[in-house]
Coordinates of C-alpha atoms and ligand atoms in Angstrom, one line a residue:
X23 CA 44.1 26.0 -24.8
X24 CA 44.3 23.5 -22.0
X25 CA 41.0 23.0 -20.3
X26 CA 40.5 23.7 -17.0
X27 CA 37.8 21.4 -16.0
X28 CA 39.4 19.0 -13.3
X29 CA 37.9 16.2 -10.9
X30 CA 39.5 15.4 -7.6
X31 CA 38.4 11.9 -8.0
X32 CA 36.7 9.9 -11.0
X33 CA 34.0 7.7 -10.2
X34 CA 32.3 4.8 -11.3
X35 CA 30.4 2.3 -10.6
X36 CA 32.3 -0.2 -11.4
X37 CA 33.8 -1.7 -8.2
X38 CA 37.5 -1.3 -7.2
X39 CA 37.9 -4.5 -5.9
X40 CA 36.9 -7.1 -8.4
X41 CA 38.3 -10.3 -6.5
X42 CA 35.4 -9.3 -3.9
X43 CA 32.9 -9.3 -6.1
X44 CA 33.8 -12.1 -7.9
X45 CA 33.9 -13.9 -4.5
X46 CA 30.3 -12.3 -3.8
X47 CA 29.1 -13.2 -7.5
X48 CA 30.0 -17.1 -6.8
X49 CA 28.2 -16.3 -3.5
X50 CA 25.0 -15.8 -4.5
X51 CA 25.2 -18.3 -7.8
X52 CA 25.6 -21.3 -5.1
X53 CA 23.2 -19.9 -2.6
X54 CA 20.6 -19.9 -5.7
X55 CA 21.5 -23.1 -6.9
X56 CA 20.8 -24.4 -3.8
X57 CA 17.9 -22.5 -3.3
X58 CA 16.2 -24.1 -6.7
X59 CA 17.3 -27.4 -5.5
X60 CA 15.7 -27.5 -2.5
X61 CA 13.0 -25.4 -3.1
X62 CA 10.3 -28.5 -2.3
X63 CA 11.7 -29.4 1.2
X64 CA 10.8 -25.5 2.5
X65 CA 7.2 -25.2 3.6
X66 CA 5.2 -24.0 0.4
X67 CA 4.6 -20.7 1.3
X68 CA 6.2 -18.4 4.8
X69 CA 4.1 -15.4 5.5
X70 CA 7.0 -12.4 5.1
X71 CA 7.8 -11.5 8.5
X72 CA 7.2 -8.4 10.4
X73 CA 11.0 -7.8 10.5
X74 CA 11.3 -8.3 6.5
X75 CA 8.1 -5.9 5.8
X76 CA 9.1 -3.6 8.2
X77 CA 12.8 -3.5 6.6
X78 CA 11.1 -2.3 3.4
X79 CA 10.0 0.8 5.1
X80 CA 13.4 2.9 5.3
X81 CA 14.3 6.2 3.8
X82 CA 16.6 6.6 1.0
X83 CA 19.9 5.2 1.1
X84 CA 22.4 8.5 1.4
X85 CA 25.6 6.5 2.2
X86 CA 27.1 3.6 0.3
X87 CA 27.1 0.0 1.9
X88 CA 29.2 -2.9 1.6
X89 CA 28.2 -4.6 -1.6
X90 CA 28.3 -7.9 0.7
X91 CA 25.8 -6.2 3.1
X92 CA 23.1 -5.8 0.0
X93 CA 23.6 -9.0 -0.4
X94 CA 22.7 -10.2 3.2
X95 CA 20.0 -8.1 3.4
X96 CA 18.1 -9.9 0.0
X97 CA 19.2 -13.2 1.2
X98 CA 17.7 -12.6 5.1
X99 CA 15.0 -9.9 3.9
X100 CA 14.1 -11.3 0.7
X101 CA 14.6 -14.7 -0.8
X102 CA 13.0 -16.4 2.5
X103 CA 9.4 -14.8 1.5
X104 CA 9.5 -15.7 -1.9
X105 CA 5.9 -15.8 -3.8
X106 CA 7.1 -19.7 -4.6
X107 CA 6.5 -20.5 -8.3
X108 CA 9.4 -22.4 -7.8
X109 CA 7.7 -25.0 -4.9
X110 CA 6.7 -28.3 -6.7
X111 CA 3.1 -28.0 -5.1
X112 CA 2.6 -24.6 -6.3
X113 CA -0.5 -24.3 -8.5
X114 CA -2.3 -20.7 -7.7
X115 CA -3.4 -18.4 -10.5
X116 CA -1.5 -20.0 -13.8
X117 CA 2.4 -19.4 -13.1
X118 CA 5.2 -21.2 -14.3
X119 CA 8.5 -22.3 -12.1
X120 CA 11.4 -21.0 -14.0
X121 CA 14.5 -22.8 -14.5
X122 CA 18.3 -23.0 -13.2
X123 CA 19.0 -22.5 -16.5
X124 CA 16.5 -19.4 -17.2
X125 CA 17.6 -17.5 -14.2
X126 CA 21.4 -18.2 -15.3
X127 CA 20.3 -16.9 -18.9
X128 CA 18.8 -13.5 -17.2
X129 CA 22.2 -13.1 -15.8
X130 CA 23.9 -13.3 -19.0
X131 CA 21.8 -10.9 -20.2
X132 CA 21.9 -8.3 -18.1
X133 CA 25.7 -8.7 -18.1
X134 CA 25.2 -7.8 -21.6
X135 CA 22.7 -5.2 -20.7
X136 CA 21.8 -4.9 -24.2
X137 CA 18.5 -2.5 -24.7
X138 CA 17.1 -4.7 -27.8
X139 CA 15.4 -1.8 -29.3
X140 CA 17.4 -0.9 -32.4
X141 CA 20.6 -1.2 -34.0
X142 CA 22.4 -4.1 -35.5
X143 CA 23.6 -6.0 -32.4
X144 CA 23.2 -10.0 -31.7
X145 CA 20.3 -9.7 -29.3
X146 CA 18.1 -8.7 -31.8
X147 CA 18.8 -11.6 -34.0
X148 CA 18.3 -13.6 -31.2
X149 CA 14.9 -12.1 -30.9
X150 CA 14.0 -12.6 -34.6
X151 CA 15.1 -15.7 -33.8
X152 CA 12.9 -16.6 -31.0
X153 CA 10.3 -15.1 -33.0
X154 CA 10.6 -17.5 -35.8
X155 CA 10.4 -20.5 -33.3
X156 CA 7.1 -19.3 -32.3
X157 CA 5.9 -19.0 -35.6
X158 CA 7.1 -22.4 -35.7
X159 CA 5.4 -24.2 -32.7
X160 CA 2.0 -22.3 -33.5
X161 CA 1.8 -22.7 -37.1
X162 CA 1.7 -18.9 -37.8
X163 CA 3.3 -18.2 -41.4
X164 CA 7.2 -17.3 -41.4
X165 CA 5.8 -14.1 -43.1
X166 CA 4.0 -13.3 -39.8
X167 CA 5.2 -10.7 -37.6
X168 CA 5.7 -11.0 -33.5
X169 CA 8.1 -9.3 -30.4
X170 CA 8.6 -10.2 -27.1
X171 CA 6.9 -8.8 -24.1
X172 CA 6.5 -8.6 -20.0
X173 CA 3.5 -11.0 -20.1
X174 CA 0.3 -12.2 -21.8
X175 CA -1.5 -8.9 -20.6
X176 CA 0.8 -6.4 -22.6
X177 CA 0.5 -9.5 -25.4
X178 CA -3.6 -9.2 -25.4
X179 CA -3.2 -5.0 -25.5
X180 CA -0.3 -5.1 -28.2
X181 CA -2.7 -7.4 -30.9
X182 CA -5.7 -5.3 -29.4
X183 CA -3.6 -2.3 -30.9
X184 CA -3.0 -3.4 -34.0
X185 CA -6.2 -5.2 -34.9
X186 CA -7.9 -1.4 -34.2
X187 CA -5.5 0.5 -35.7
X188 CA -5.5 -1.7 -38.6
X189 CA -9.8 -1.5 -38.9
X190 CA -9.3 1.8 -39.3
X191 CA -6.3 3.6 -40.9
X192 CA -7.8 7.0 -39.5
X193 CA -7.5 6.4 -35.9
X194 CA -3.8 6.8 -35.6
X195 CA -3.7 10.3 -36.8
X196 CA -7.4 11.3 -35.8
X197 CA -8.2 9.1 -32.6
X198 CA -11.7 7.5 -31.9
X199 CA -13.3 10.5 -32.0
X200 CA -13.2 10.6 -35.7
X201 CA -14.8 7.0 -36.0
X202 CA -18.4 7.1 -36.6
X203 CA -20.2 4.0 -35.3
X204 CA -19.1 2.4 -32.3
X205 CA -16.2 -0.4 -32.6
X206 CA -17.5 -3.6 -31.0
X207 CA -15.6 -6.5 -29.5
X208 CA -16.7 -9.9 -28.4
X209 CA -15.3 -12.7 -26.5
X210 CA -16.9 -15.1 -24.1
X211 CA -17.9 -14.5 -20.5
X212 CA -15.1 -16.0 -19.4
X213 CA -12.3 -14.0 -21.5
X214 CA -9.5 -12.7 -19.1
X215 CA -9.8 -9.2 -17.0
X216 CA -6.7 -8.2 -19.1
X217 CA -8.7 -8.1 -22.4
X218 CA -10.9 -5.9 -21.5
X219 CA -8.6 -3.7 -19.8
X220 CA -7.2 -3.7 -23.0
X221 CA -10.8 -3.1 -24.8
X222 CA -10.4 -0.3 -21.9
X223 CA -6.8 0.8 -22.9
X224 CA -7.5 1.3 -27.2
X225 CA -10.5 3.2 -26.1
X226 CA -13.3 1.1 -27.1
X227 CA -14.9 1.4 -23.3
X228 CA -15.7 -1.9 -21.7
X229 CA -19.2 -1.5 -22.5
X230 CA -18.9 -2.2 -25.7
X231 CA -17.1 -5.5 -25.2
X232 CA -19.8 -8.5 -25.7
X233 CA -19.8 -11.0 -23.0
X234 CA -21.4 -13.6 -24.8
X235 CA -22.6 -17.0 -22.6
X236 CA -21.0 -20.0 -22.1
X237 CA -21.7 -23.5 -22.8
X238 CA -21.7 -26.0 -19.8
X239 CA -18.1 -26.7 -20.5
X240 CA -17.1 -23.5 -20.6
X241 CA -16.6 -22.6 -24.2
X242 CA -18.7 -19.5 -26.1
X243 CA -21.6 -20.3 -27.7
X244 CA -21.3 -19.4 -31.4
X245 CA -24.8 -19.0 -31.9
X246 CA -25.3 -16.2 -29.0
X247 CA -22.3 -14.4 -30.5
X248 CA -23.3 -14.5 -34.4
X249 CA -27.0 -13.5 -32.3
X250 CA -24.8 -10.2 -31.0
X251 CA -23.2 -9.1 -34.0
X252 CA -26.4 -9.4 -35.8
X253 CA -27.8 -7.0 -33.5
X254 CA -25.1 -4.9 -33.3
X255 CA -25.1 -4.5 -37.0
X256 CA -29.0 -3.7 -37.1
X257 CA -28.2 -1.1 -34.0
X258 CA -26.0 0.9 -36.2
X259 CA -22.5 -0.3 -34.3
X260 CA -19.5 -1.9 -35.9
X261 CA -18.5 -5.4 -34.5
X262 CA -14.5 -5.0 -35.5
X263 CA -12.5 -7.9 -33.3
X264 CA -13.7 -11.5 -31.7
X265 CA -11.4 -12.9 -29.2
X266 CA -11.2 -16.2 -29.0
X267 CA -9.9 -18.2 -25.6
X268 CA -7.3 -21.0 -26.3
X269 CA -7.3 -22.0 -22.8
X270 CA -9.6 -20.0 -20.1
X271 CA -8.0 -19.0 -16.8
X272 CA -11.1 -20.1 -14.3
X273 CA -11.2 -23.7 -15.8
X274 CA -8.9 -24.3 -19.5
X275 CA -11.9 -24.2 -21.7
X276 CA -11.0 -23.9 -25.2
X277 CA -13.4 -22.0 -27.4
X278 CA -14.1 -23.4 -31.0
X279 CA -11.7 -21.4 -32.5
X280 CA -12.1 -23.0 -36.5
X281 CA -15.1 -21.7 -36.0
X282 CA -14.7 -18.4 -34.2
X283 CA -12.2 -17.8 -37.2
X284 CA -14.9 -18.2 -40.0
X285 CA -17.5 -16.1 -38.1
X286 CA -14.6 -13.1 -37.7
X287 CA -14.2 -13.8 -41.4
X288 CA -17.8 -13.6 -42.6
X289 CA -18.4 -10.5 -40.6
X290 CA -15.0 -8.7 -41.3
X291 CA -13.7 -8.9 -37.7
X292 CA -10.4 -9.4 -37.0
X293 CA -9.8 -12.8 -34.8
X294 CA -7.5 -12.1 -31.7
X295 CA -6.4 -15.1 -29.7
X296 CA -5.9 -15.3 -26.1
X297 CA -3.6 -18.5 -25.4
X298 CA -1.8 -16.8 -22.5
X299 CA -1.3 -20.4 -21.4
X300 CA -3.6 -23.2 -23.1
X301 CA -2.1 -22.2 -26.7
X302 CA 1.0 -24.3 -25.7
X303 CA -0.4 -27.8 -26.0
X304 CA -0.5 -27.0 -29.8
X305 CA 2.9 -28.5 -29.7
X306 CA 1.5 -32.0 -28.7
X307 CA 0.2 -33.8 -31.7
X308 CA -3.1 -35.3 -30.1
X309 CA -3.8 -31.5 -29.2
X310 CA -4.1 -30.8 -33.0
X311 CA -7.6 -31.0 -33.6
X312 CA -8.5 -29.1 -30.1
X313 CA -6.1 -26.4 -30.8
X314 CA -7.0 -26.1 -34.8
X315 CA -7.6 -22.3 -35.8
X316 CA -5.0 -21.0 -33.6
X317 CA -3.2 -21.1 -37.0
X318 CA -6.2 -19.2 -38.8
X319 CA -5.7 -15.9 -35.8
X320 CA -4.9 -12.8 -37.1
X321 CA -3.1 -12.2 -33.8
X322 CA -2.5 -14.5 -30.9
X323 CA -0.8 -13.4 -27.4
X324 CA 0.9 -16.6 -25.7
X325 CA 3.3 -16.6 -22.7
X326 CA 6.9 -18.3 -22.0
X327 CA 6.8 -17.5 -18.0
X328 CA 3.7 -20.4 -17.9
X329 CA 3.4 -23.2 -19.4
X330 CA 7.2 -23.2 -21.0
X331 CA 8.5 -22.6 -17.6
X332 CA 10.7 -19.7 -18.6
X333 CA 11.5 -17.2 -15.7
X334 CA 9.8 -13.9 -15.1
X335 CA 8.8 -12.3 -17.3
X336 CA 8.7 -13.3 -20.8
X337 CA 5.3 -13.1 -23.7
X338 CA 5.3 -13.1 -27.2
X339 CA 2.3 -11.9 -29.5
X340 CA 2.5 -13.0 -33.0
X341 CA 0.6 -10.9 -35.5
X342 CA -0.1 -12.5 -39.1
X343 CA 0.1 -9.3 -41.3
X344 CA 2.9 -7.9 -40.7
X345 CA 2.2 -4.5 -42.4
X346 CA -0.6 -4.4 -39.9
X347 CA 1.8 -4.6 -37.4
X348 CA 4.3 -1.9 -38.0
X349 CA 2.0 0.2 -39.5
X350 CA 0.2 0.0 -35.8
X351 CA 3.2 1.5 -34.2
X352 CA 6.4 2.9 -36.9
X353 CA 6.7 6.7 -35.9
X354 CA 9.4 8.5 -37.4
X355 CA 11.9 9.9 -35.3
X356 CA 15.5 11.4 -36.6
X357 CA 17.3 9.9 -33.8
X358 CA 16.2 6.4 -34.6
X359 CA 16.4 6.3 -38.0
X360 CA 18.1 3.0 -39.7
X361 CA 21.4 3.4 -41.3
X362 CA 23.2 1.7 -43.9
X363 CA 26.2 0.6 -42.0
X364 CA 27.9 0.9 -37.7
X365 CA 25.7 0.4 -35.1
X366 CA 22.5 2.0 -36.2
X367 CA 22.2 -0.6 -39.3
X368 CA 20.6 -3.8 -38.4
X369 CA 17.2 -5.6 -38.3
X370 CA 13.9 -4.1 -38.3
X371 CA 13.7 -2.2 -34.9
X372 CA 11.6 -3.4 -32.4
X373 CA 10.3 -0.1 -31.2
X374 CA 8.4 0.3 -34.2
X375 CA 6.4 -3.1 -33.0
X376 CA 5.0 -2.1 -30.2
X377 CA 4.9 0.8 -27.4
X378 CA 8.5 0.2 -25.8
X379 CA 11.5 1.9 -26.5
X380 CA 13.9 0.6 -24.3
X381 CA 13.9 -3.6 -23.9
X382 CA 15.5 -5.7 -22.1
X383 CA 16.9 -9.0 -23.3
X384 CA 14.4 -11.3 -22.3
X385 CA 14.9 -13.5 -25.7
X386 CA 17.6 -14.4 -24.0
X387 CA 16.5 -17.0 -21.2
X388 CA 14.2 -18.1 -24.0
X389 CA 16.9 -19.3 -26.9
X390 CA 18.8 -20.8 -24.2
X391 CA 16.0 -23.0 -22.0
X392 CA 14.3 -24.0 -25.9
X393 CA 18.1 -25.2 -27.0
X394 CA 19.0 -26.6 -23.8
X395 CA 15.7 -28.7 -23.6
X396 CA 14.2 -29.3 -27.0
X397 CA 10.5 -29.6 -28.1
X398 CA 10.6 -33.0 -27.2
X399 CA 11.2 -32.6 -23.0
X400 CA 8.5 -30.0 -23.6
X401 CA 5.6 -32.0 -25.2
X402 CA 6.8 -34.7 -22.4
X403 CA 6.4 -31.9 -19.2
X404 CA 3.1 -30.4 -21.3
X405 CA 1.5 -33.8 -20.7
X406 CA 3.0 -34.6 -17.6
X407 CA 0.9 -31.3 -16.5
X408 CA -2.2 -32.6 -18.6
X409 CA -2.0 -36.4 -16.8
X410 CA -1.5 -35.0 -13.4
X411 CA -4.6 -32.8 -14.1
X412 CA -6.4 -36.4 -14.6
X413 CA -4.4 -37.8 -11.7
X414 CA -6.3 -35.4 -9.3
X415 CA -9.5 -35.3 -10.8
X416 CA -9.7 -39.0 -10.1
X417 CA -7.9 -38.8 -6.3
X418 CA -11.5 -35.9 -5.9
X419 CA -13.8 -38.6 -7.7
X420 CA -12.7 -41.1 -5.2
X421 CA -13.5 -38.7 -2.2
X422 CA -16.5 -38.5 -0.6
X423 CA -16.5 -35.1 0.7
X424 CA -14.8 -33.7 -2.9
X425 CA -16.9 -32.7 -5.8
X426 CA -15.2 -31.5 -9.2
X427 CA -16.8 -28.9 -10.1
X428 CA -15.7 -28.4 -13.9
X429 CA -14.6 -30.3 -16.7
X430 CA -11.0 -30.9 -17.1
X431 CA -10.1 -29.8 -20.4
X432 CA -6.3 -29.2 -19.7
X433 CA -4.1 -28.4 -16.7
X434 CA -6.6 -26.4 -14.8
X435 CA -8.5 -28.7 -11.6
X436 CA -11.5 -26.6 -10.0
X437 CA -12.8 -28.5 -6.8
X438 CA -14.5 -28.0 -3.5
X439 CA -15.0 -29.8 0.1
X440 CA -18.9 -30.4 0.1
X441 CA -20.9 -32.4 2.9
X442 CA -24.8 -32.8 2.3
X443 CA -25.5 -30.8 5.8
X444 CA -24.2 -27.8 4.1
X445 CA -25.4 -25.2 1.9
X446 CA -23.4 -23.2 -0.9
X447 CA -22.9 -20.5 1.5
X448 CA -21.8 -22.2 4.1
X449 CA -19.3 -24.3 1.8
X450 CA -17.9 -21.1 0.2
X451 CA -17.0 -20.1 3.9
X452 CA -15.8 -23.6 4.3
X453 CA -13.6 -23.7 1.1
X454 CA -11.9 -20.1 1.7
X455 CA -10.9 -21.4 5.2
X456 CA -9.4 -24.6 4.1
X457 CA -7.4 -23.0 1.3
X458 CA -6.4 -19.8 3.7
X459 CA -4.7 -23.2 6.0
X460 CA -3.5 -25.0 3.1
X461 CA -1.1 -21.4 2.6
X462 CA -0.5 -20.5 6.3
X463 CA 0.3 -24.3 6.9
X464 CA 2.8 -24.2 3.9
X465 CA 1.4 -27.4 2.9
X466 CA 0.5 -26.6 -1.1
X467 CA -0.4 -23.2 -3.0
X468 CA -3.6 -23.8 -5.3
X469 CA -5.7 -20.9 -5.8
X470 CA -9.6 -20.4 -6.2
X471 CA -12.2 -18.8 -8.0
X472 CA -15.7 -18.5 -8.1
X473 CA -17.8 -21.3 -11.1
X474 CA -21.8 -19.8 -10.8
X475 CA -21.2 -18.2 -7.7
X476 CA -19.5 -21.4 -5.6
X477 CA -16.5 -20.8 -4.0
X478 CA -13.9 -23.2 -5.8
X479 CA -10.3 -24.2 -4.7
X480 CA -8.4 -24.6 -8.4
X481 CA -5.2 -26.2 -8.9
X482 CA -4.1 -24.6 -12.3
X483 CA -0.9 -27.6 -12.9
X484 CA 1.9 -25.7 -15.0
X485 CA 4.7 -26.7 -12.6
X486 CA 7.6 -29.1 -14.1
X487 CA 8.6 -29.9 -10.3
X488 CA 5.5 -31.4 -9.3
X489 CA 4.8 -35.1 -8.8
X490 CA 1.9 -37.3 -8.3
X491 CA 2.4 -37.6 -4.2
X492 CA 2.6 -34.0 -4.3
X493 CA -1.6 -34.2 -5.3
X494 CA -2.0 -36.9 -2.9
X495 CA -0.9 -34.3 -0.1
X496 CA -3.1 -31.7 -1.7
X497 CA -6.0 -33.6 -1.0
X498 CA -5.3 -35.7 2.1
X499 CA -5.0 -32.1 3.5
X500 CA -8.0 -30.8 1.9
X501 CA -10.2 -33.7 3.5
X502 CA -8.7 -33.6 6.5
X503 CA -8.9 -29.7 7.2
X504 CA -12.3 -30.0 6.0
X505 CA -13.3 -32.5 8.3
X506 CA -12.2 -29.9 10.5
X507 CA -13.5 -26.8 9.9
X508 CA -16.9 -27.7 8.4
X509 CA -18.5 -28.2 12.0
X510 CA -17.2 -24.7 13.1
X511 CA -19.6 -23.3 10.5
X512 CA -23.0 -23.6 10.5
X513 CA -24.5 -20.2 9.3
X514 CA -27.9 -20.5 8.3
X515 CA -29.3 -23.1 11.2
Ligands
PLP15 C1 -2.3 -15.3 -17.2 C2 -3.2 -15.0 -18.3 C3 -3.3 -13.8 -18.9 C4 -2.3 -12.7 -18.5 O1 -1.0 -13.0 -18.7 P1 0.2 -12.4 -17.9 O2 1.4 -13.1 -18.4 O3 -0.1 -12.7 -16.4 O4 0.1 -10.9 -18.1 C5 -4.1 -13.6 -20.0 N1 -5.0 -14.6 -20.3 C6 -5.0 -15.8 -19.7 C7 -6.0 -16.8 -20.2 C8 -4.1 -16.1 -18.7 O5 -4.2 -17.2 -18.0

């Protein structure tokens, strides 16, 4: 019997016209080429304007529009108020710049479209792949496990996963609730908000997450921690997971990890690693001693999108035991199961390594920027970073009206304008100002944070376009808006 089902019209998505596309496709590759080319002659940062913030407030598309028209409305709406990673004085927060190559790499991939969850396709060798290499540059054991993710937070909560499900082999199938004494977690006082959201997220509370003191550099102080699992112990609670800091976000301290390993050992913790960014000078060979233990981590969360300069957004945890690993996240589903041969053969899935399903190919941009550069280009733009660091802790020495105001240990510059006739107060007020200008005038993009309560600007250097006039700029413009504003505030006459 014939069916009767009929459809006046067939559509896709696919467009009828593929010479206009193609057209529209070369389009926007130049416009971005030339966009990354000339990214440091546009004013560092452009406040998005009313027009573009106000185009972002229309209702739902019901009608379809010329695929060219998209396209004009990114490149007028969009592009122009860009977040700027990409500017060579860009320093704020710890972002990397991304790469003509990265963002031609993201295109591939989602060309492909492949969903690197499952199955026995090459993206997921690639993966493995990319996996392996960071084995290789952090001196994890090939036997070690590891997958991709968005970023170091998801990295940090992925490892925080594991190391609790992996404490206690009960918690998967009864929860927390079933665990007896309180599971404690330490980390210095200067560990990253995304830890303890993750502390928060595996359902230990942030209370019980030790924020054991710092050293004047920055770095925990061993004895205060081995102080707080002693008492911990003698309270009844379980200390179950020290995170180390292999490069802290307010100023690149790096705890003493060796020794943070062999405390963790002695007291059966697990050892967790943060290196979101400062674990990647472990690939310099006069970073060896610093960096020692990262080896000895029983996880360790590390980012691409930072200090490798991959585009948005790519992490990678690493987890030693593998078991631990899969046996944190393997559920058992009939519609995922591994066959022997066709599609759904293949390597070990990556959905039973973490919480997604569905993944996009973000190895991708990764295989291709490490073959197209090499370690070698990257130890030389790692310390490029790390000398430019020194470069402007010098230029603020030489200032009168500069104070450093923490030790540089890596990339990571924390200064502040300071004149004698002023007090902290009035120089926090001071400092906001001048780096509030230093955005509005487009003139450079570090950020700030606050080192015992004083207001700091911080230049956190993992930008491959930047040069050393670029940090002459910075601070020419720091003095001289200074200069200017400190007379306008006088608080506490
Ligand atoms: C940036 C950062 C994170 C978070 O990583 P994302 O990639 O932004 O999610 C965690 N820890 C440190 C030390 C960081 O600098």
């Amino acid at each position: 019997m014939k069916t009767e089902i009929m459809l006046s019209e067939e559509a896709t998505l696919d467009p009828q016209d593929w010479t206009s596309i193609r057209t529209l496709g070369h389009q926007m590759l130049d416009d971005m080429l030339d966009y990354l080319q000339s990214a440091g002659q546009l004013p560092a940062w452009k406040k998005p304007s009313a027009y573009a913030v106000g185009s972002m407030n229309q209702p739902l598309p019901e009608q379809s529009q010329e695929a060219a028209s998209v396209y004009e409305d990114f490149f007028n709406q969009v592009l122009p108020f860009n977040n700027n990673n990409v500017h060579p004085r860009f320093w704020a927060w710890v972002q990397g710049g991304g790469t003509p190559m990265g963002m031609l790499a993201d295109m591939l991939a989602s060309g492909m479209n492949s969903n690197v969850s499952l199955g026995d396709h090459m993206a997921m060798y690639v993966e493995k792949q990319v996996i392996g290499w960071a084995k290789e540059m952090m001196g994890f054991p090939s036997e070690a496990s590891g997958i991709l993710l968005s970023g170091g937070s998801l990295a940090n909560i992925t490892a925080l996963v594991v190391a609790r499900n992996h404490f206690n082999k009960t918690i998967r199938a009864k929860g927390l609730q079933s665990v007896q004494s309180q599971l404690i977690v330490y980390g210095s006082s200067e560990t990253h908000n995304c830890a303890i959201k993750g502390i928060e997220v595996i359902g230990i509370g942030n209370d019980n997450f030790r924020r054991i003191p710092i050293d004047e550099n920055y770095r925990i102080k061993t004895d205060e921690l081995k102080a707080a699992i002693e008492a911990d112990i003698a309270a009844g609670l379980t200390p179950f997971c020290i995170i180390g800091n292999a490069g802290t976000v307010n100023t690149g301290a790096i705890d003493p990890l060796t020794e943070l390993s062999a405390i963790a050992k002695a007291y059966g913790c697990w050892f967790h690693i943060d290196g979101a960014f400062g674990a990647i000078p472990k690939i310099l060979p006069e970073f060896q001693q610093q960096l020692a233990g990262i080896e000895l981590a029983d996880s360790l969360a590390f980012d691409y999108h930072k200090w490798l300069y991959v585009n948005y957004e790519v992490a990678c945890v690493l987890i030693r035991d593998a078991d631990a690993h899969r046996n944190a996240f393997t559920v058992q589903a009939n519609y995922l199961v591994t066959h022997e041969r066709g599609l759904s053969a293949g390597p070990e899935a990556f959905s039973n390594l973490g919480m997604e399903l569905s993944r996009g190919f973000k190895a991708l941009k990764v295989w291709m920027s490490l073959k197209e550069n090499g370690m070698q280009k990257y130890r030389q733009l790692v310390r490029q970073n790390i000398r430019q660091a020194e470069y402007l802790a010098n230029l603020i020495r030489l200032e009168d009206n500069l104070q450093l105001m923490a030790e540089v240990s890596l990339n990571i510059v924390c200064f502040r304008y300071a004149t004698s006739q002023h007090t902290d107060d009035e120089l926090n007020h001071i400092n906001k100002e001048i780096l509030m200008r230093l955005h509005e005038e487009g003139i450079a993009l570090p950020s700030y944070t606050l080192l015992n309560g004083k207001y700091v600007i911080r230049a956190a250097i993992t930008n491959h376009r930047s040069r050393l006039a670029d940090f002459d700029a910075l601070v020419n413009a720091v003095v001289s808006i200074g200069n200017d504003v400190a007379p306008t505030i006088k608080i506490n006459d």
